[in-house]
PDB file of C-alpha atoms and ligand atoms in Angstrom:
ATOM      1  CA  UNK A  25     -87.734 -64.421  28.086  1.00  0.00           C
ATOM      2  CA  UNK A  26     -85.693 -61.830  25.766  1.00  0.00           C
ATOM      3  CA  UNK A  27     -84.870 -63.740  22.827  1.00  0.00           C
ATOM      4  CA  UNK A  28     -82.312 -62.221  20.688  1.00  0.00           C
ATOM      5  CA  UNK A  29     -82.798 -62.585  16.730  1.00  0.00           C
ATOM      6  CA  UNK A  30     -80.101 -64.188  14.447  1.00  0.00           C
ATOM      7  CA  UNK A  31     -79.138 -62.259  11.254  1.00  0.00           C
ATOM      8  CA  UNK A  32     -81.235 -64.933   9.543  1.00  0.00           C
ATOM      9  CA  UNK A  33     -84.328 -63.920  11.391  1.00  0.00           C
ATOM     10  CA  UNK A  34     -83.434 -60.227  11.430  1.00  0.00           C
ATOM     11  CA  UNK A  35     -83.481 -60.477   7.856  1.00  0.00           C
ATOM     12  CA  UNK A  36     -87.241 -62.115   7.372  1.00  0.00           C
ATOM     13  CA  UNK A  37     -88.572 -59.451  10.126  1.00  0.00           C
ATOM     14  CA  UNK A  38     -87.156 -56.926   7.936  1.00  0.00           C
ATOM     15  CA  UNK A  39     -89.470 -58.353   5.144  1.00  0.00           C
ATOM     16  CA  UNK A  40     -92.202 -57.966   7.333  1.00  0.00           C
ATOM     17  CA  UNK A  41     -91.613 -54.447   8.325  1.00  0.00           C
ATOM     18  CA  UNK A  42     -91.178 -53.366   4.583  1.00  0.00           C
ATOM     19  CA  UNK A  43     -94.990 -55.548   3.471  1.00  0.00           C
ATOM     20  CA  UNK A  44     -96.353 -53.131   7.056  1.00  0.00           C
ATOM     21  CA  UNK A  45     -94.612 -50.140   5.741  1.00  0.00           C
ATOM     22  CA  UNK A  46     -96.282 -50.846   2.160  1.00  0.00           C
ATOM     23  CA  UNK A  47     -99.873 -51.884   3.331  1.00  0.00           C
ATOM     24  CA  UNK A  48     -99.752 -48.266   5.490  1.00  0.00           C
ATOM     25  CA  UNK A  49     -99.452 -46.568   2.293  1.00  0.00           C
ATOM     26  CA  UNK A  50    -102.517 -48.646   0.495  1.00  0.00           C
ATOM     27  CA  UNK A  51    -104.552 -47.892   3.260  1.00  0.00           C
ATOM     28  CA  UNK A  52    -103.398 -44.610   2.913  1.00  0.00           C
ATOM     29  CA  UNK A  53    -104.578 -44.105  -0.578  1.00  0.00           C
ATOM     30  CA  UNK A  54    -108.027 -44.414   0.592  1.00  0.00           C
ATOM     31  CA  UNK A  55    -108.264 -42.645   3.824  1.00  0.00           C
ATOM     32  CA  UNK A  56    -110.594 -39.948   2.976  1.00  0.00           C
ATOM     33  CA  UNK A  57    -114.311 -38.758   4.410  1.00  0.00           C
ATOM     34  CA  UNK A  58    -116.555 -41.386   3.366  1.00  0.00           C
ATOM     35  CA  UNK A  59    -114.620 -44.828   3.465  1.00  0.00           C
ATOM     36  CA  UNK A  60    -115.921 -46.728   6.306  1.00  0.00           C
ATOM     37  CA  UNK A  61    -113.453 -48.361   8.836  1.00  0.00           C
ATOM     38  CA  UNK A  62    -114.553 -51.864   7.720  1.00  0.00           C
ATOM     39  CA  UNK A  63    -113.252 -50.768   3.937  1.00  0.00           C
ATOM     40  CA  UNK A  64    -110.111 -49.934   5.052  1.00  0.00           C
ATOM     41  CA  UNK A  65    -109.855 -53.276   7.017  1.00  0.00           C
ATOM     42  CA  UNK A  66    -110.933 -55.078   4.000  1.00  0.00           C
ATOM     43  CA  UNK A  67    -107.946 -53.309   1.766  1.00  0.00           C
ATOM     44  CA  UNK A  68    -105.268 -54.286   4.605  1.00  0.00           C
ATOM     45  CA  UNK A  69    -106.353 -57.919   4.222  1.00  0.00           C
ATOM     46  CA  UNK A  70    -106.410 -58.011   0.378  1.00  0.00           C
ATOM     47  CA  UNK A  71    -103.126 -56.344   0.055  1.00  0.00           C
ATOM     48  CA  UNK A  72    -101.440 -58.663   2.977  1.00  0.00           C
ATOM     49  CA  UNK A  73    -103.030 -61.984   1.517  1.00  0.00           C
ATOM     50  CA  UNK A  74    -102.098 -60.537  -1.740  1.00  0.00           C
ATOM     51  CA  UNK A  75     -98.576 -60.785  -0.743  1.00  0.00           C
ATOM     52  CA  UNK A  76     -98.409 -63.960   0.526  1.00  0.00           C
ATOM     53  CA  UNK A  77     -98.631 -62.829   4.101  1.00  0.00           C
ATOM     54  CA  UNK A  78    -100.782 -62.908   7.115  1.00  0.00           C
ATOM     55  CA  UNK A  79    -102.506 -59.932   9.064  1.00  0.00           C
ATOM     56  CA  UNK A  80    -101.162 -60.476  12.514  1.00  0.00           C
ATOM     57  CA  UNK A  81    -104.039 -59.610  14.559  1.00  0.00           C
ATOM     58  CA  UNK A  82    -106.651 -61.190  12.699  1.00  0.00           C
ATOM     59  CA  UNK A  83    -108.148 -63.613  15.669  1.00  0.00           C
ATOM     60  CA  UNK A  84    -105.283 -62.927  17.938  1.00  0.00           C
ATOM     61  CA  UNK A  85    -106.867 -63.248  21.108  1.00  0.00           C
ATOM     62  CA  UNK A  86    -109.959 -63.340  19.614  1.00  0.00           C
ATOM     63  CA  UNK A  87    -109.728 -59.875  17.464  1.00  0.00           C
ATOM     64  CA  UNK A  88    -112.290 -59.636  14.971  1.00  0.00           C
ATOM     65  CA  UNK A  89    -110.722 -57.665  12.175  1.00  0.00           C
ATOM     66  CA  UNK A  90    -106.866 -57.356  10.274  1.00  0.00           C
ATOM     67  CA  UNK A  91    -106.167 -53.848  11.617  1.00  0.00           C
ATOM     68  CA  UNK A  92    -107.130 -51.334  14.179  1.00  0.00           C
ATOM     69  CA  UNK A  93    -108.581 -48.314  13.415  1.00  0.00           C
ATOM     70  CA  UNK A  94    -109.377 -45.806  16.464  1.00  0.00           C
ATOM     71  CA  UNK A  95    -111.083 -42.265  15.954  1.00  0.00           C
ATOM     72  CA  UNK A  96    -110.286 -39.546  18.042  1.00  0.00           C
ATOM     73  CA  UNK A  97    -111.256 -39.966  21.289  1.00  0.00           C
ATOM     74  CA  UNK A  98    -110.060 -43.695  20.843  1.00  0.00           C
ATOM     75  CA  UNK A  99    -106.483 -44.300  21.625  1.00  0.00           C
ATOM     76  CA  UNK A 100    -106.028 -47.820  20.196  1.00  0.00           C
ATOM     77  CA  UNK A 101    -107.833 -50.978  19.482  1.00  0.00           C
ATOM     78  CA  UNK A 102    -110.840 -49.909  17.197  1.00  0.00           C
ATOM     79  CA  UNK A 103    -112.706 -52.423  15.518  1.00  0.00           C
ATOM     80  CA  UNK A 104    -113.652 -51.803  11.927  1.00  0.00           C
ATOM     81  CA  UNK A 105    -117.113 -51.289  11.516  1.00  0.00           C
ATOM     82  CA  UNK A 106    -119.837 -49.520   9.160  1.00  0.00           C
ATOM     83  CA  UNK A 107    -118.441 -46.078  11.002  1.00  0.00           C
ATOM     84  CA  UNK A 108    -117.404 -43.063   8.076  1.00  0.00           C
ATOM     85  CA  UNK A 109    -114.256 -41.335   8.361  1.00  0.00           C
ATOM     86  CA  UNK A 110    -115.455 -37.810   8.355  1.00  0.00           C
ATOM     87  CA  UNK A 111    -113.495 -34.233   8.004  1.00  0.00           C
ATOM     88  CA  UNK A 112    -111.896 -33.039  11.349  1.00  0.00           C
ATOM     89  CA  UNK A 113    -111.241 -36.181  12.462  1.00  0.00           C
ATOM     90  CA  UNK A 114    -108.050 -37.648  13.950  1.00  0.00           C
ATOM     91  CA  UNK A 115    -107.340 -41.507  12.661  1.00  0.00           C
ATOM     92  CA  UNK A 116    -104.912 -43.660  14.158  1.00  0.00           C
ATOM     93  CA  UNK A 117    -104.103 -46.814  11.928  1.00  0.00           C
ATOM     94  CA  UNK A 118    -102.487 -50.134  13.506  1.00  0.00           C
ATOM     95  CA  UNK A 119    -101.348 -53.007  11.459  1.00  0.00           C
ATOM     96  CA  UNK A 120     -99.482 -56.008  11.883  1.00  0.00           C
ATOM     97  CA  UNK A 121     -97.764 -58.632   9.233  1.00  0.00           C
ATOM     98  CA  UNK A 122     -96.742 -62.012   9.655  1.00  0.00           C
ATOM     99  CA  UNK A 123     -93.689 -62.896   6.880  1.00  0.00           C
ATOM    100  CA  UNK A 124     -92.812 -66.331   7.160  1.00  0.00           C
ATOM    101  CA  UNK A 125     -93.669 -66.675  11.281  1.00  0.00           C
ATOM    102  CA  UNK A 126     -92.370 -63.774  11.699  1.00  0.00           C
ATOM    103  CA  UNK A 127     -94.286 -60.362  12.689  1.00  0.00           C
ATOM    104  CA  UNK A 128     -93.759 -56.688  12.486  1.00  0.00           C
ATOM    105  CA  UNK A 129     -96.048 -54.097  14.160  1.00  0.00           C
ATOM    106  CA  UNK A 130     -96.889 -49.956  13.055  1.00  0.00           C
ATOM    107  CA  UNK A 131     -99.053 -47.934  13.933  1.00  0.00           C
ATOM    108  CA  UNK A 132     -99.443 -43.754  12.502  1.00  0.00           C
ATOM    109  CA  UNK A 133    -102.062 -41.170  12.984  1.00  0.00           C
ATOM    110  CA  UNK A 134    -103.543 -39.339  10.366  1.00  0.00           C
ATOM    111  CA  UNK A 135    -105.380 -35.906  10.460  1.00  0.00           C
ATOM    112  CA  UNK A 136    -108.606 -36.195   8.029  1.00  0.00           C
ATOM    113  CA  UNK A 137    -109.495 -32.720   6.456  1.00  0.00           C
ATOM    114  CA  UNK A 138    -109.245 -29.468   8.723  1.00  0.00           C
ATOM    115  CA  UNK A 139    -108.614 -29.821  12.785  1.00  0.00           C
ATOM    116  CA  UNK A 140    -107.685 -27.307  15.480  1.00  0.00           C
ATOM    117  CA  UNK A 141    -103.790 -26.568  15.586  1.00  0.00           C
ATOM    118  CA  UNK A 142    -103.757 -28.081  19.261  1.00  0.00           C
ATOM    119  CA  UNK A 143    -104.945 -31.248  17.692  1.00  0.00           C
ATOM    120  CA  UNK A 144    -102.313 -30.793  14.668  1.00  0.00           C
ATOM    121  CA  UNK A 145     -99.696 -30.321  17.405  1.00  0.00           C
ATOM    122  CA  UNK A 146    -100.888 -33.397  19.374  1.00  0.00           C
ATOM    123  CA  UNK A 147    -100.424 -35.549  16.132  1.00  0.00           C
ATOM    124  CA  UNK A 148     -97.201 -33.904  14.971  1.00  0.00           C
ATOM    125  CA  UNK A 149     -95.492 -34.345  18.648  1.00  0.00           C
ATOM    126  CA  UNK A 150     -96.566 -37.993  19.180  1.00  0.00           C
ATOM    127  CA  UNK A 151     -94.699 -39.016  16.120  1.00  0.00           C
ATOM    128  CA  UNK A 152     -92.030 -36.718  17.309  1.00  0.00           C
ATOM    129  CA  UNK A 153     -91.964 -38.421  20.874  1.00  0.00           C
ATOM    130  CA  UNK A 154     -91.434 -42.117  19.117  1.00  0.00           C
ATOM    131  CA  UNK A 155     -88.425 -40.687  17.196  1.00  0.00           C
ATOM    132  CA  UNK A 156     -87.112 -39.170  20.405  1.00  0.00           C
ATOM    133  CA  UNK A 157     -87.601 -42.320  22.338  1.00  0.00           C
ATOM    134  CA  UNK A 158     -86.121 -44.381  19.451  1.00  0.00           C
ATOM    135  CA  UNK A 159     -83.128 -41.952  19.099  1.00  0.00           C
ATOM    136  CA  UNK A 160     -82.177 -43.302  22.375  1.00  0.00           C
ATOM    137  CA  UNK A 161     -81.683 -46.902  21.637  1.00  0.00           C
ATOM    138  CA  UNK A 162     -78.328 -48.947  21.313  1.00  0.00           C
ATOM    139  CA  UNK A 163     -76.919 -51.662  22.745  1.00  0.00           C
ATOM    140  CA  UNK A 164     -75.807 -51.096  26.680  1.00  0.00           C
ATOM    141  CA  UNK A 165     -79.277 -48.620  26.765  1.00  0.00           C
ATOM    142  CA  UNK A 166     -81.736 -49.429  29.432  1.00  0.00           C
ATOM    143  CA  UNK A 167     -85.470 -49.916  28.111  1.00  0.00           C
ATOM    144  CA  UNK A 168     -86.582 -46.859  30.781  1.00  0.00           C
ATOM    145  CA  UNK A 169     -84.152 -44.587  28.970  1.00  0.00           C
ATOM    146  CA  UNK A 170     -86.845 -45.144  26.249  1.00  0.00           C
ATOM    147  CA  UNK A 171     -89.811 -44.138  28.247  1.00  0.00           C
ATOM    148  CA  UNK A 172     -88.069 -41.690  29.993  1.00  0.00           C
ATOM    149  CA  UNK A 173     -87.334 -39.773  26.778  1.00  0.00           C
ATOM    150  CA  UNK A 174     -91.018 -40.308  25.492  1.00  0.00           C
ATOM    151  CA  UNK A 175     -93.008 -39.148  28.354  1.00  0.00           C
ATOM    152  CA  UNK A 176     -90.200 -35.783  28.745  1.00  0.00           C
ATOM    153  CA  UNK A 177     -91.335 -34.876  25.770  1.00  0.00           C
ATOM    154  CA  UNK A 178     -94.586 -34.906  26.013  1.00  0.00           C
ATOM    155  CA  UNK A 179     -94.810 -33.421  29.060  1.00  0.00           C
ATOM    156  CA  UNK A 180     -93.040 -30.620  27.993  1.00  0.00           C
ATOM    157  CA  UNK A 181     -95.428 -30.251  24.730  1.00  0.00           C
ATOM    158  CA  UNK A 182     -98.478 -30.489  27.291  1.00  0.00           C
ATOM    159  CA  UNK A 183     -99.908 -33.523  26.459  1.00  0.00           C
ATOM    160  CA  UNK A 184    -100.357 -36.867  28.684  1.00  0.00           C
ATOM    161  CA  UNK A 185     -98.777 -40.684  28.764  1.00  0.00           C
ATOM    162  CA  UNK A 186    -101.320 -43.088  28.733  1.00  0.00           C
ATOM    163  CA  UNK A 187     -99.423 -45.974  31.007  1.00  0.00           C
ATOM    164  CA  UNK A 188    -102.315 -48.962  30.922  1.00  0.00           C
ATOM    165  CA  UNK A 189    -100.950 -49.870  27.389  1.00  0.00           C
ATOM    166  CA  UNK A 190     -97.256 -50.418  26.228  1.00  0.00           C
ATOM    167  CA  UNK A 191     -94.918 -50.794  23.428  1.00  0.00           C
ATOM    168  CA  UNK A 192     -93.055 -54.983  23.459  1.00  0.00           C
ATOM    169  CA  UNK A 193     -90.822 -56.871  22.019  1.00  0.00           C
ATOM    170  CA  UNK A 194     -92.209 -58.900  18.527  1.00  0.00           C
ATOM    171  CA  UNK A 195     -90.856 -61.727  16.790  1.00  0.00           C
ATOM    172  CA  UNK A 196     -92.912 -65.752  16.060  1.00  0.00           C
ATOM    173  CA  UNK A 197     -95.156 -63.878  18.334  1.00  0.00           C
ATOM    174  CA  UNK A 198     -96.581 -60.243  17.839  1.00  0.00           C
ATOM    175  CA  UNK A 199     -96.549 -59.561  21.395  1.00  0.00           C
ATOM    176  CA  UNK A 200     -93.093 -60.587  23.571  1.00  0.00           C
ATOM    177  CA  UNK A 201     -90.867 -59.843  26.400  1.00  0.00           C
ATOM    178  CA  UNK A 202     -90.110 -56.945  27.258  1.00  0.00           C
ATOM    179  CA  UNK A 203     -92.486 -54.486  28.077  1.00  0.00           C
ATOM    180  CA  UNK A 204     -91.333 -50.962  26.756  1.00  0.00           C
ATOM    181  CA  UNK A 205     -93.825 -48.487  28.902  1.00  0.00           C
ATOM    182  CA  UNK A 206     -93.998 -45.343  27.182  1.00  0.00           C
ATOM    183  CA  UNK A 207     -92.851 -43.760  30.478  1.00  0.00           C
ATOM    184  CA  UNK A 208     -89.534 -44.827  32.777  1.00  0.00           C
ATOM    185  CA  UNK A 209     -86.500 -43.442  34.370  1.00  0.00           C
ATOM    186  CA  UNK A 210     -83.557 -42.938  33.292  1.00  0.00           C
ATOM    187  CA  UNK A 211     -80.997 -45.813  33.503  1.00  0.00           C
ATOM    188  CA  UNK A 212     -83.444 -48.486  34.772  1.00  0.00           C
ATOM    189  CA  UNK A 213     -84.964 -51.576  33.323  1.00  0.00           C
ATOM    190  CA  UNK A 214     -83.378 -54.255  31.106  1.00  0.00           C
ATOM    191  CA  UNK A 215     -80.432 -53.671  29.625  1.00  0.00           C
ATOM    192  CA  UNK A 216     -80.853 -53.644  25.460  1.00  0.00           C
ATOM    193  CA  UNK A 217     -78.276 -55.837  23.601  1.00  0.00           C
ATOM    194  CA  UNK A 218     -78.022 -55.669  19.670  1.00  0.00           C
ATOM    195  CA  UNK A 219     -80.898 -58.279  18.419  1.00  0.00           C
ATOM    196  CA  UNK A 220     -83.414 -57.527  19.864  1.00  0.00           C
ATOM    197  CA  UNK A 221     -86.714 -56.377  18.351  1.00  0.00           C
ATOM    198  CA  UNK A 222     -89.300 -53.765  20.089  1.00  0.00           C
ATOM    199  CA  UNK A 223     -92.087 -51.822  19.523  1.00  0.00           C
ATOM    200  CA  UNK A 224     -92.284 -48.827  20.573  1.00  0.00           C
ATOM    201  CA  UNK A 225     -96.091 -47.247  20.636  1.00  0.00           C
ATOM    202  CA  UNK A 226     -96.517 -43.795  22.251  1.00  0.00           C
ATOM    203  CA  UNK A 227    -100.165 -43.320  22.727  1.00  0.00           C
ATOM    204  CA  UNK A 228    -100.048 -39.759  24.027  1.00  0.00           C
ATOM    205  CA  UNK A 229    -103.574 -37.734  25.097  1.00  0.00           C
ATOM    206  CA  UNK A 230    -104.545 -33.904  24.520  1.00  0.00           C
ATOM    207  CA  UNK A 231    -106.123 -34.013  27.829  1.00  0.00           C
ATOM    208  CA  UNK A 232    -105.602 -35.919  30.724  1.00  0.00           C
ATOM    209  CA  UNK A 233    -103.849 -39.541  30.360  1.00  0.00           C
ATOM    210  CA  UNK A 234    -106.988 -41.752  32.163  1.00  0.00           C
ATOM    211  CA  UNK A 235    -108.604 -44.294  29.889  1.00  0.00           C
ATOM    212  CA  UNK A 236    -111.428 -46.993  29.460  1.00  0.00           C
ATOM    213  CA  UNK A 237    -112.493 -49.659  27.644  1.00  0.00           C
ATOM    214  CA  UNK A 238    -115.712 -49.578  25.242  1.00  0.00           C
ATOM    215  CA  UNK A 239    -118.333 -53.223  26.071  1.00  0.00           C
ATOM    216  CA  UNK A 240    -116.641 -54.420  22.949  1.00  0.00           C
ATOM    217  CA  UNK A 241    -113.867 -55.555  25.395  1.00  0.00           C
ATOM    218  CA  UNK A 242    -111.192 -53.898  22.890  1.00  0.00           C
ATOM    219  CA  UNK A 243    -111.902 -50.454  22.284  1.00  0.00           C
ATOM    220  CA  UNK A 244    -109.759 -48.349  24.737  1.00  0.00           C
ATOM    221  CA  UNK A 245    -110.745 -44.373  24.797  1.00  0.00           C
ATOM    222  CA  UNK A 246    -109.649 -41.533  26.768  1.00  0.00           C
ATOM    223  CA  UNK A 247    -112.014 -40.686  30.158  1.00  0.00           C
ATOM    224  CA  UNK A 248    -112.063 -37.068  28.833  1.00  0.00           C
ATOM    225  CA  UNK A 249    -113.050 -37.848  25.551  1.00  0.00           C
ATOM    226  CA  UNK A 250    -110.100 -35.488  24.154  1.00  0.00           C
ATOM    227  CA  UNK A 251    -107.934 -36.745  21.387  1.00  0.00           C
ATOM    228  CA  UNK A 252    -105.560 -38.963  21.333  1.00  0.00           C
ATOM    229  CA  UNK A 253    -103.090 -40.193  19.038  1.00  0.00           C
ATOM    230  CA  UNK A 254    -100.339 -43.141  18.339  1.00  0.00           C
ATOM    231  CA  UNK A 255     -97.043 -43.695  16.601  1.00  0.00           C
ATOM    232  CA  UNK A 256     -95.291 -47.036  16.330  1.00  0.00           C
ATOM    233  CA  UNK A 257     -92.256 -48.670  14.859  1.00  0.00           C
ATOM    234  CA  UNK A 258     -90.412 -52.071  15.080  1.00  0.00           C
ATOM    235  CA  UNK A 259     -87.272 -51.837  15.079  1.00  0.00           C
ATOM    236  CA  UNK A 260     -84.207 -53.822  15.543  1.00  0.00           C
ATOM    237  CA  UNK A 261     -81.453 -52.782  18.470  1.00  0.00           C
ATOM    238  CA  UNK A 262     -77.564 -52.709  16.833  1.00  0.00           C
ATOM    239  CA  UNK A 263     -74.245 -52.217  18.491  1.00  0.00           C
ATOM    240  CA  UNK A 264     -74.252 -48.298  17.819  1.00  0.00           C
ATOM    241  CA  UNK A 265     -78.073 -47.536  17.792  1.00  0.00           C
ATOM    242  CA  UNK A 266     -81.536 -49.053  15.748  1.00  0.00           C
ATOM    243  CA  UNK A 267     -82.784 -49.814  12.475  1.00  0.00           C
ATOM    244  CA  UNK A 268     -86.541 -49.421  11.837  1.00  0.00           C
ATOM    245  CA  UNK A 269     -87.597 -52.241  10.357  1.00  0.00           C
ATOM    246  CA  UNK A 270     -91.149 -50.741   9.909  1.00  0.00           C
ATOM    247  CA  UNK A 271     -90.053 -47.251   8.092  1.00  0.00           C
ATOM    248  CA  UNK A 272     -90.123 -45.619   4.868  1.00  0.00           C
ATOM    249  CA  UNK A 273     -88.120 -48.122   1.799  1.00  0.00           C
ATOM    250  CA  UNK A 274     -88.728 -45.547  -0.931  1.00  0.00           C
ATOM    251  CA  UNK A 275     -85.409 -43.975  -1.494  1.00  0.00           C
ATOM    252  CA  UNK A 276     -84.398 -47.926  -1.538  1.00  0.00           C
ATOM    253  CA  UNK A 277     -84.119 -50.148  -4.593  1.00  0.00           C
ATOM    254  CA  UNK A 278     -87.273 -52.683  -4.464  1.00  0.00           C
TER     255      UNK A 278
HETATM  256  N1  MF3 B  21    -100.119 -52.778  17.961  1.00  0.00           N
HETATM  257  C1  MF3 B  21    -101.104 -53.309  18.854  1.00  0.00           C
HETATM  258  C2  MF3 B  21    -100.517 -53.491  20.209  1.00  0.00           C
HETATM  259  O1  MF3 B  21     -99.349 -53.725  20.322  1.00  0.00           O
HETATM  260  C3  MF3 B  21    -101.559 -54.639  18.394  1.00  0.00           C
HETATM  261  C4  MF3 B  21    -102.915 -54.928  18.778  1.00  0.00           C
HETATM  262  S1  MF3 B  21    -103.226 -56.548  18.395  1.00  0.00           S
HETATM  263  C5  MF3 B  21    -104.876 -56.661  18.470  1.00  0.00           C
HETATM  264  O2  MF3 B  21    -101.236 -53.385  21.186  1.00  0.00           O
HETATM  265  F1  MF3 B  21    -105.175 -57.827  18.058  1.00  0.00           F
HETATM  266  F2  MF3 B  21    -105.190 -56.479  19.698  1.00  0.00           F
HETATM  267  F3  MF3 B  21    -105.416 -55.741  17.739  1.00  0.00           F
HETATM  268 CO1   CO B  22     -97.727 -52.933  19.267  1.00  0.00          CO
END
């Protein structure tokens, strides 16, 4: 089932979205060569229990840890651990935050030091595929005009879908109907009406789009071992387009 938010509810996701949007920026801070991946979890959960709010996927479905954190050849779903972040490599950074029972969802990818400019280019056009496959969302849209948008792009910048994993919709639960696959055609799938809240998570691959999953039954990586990296926003559909509930609040007043 689709629910559709009230204003009401709209307005405490949009709390949630701004404490995600703030606890990517503390982790932020300390990205650099050195910190392990366990560190950085450790500073997500301070700052979200600091704030009177829960990490989502802290023991959902059993997940060890507050936030993913997947290196390179990992496309999502990396367990913190005593690994370094070193130079050259590419981070991706996944957090969710529970406001009040209600949950927003993010995800960016980071480039640590110096990298190849295909990898720079990988990075740079998988945030530019979300905000290509979000620029096509309004009410009367169908959710494959979303995927349709995302995978055209990449395509035409070289790089691969991965299809085993997909963006949803999020609300009391982190994970809800509907699916949003990262790939689709145009004007099929549900029909988007103003209220309802996605996330939309391109995980796109430098080389081809096949993946696996590490024995830690979480871990997904690509077959190729070639980079991979992964955008994500909630966001909220309205009459004449979205809001990202997720995105940047510093030009606003706190
Ligand atoms: N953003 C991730 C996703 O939608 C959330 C992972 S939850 C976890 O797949 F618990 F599995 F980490
Ligand atoms: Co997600």
């Amino acid at each position: 089932m689709i629910s559709i938010k009230s204003n009401r509810e709209i307005k405490l996701m949009r709390e949630a979205g701004i404490l995600n949007y703030k606890t990517h920026e503390e982790v932020k801070k300390h990205l650099k060569p050195g910190i392990t991946t366990k560190e950085l979890d450790k500073i997500a959960y301070n700052f979200i229990s600091s704030h009177n709010a829960k990490p989502s996927f802290l023991n959902y479905e059993g997940y060890p840890a507050s936030i993913c954190v997947s290196i390179n050849d990992e496309v999502v779903h990396g367990i913190p651990g005593k690994r370094k972040i070193k130079n050259g490599d590419v981070v991706s950074i996944d957090i969710g935050v529970e406001v009040h029972g209600y949950h927003s969802d993010a995800a960016r990818t980071y480039i640590i030091g110096d990298v190849a400019p295909e990898i720079r280019d990988l990075v740079n056009n998988t945030e530019k595929a979300l905000m290509v496959g979000l620029s096509k969302i309004h009410e009367g849209a169908k959710i494959g005009d979303i995927g349709y948008a995302i995978s055209d792009y990449a395509h035409k910048h070289g790089l691969s879908v991965v299809r085993e994993l997909v963006g949803h919709g999020v609300g009391t639960n982190i994970h809800e109907d509907p699916d949003v696959p990262n790939f689709g055609n145009l004007g099929h799938g549900i029909t988007l009406k103003a209220g309802m809240v996605i996330a939309v998570e391109p995980m796109l691959n430098l080389g081809e789009r096949y993946v696996y999953m590490l024995d830690d039954d979480w871990t997904i990586c690509t077959e190729d071992g070639l980079p991979s990296a992964h955008f994500e926003h909630t966001v909220v559909v309205t009459k004449d387009g979205y809001e990202i509930l997720t995105g940047d609040i510093s030009d606003e007043k706190e």
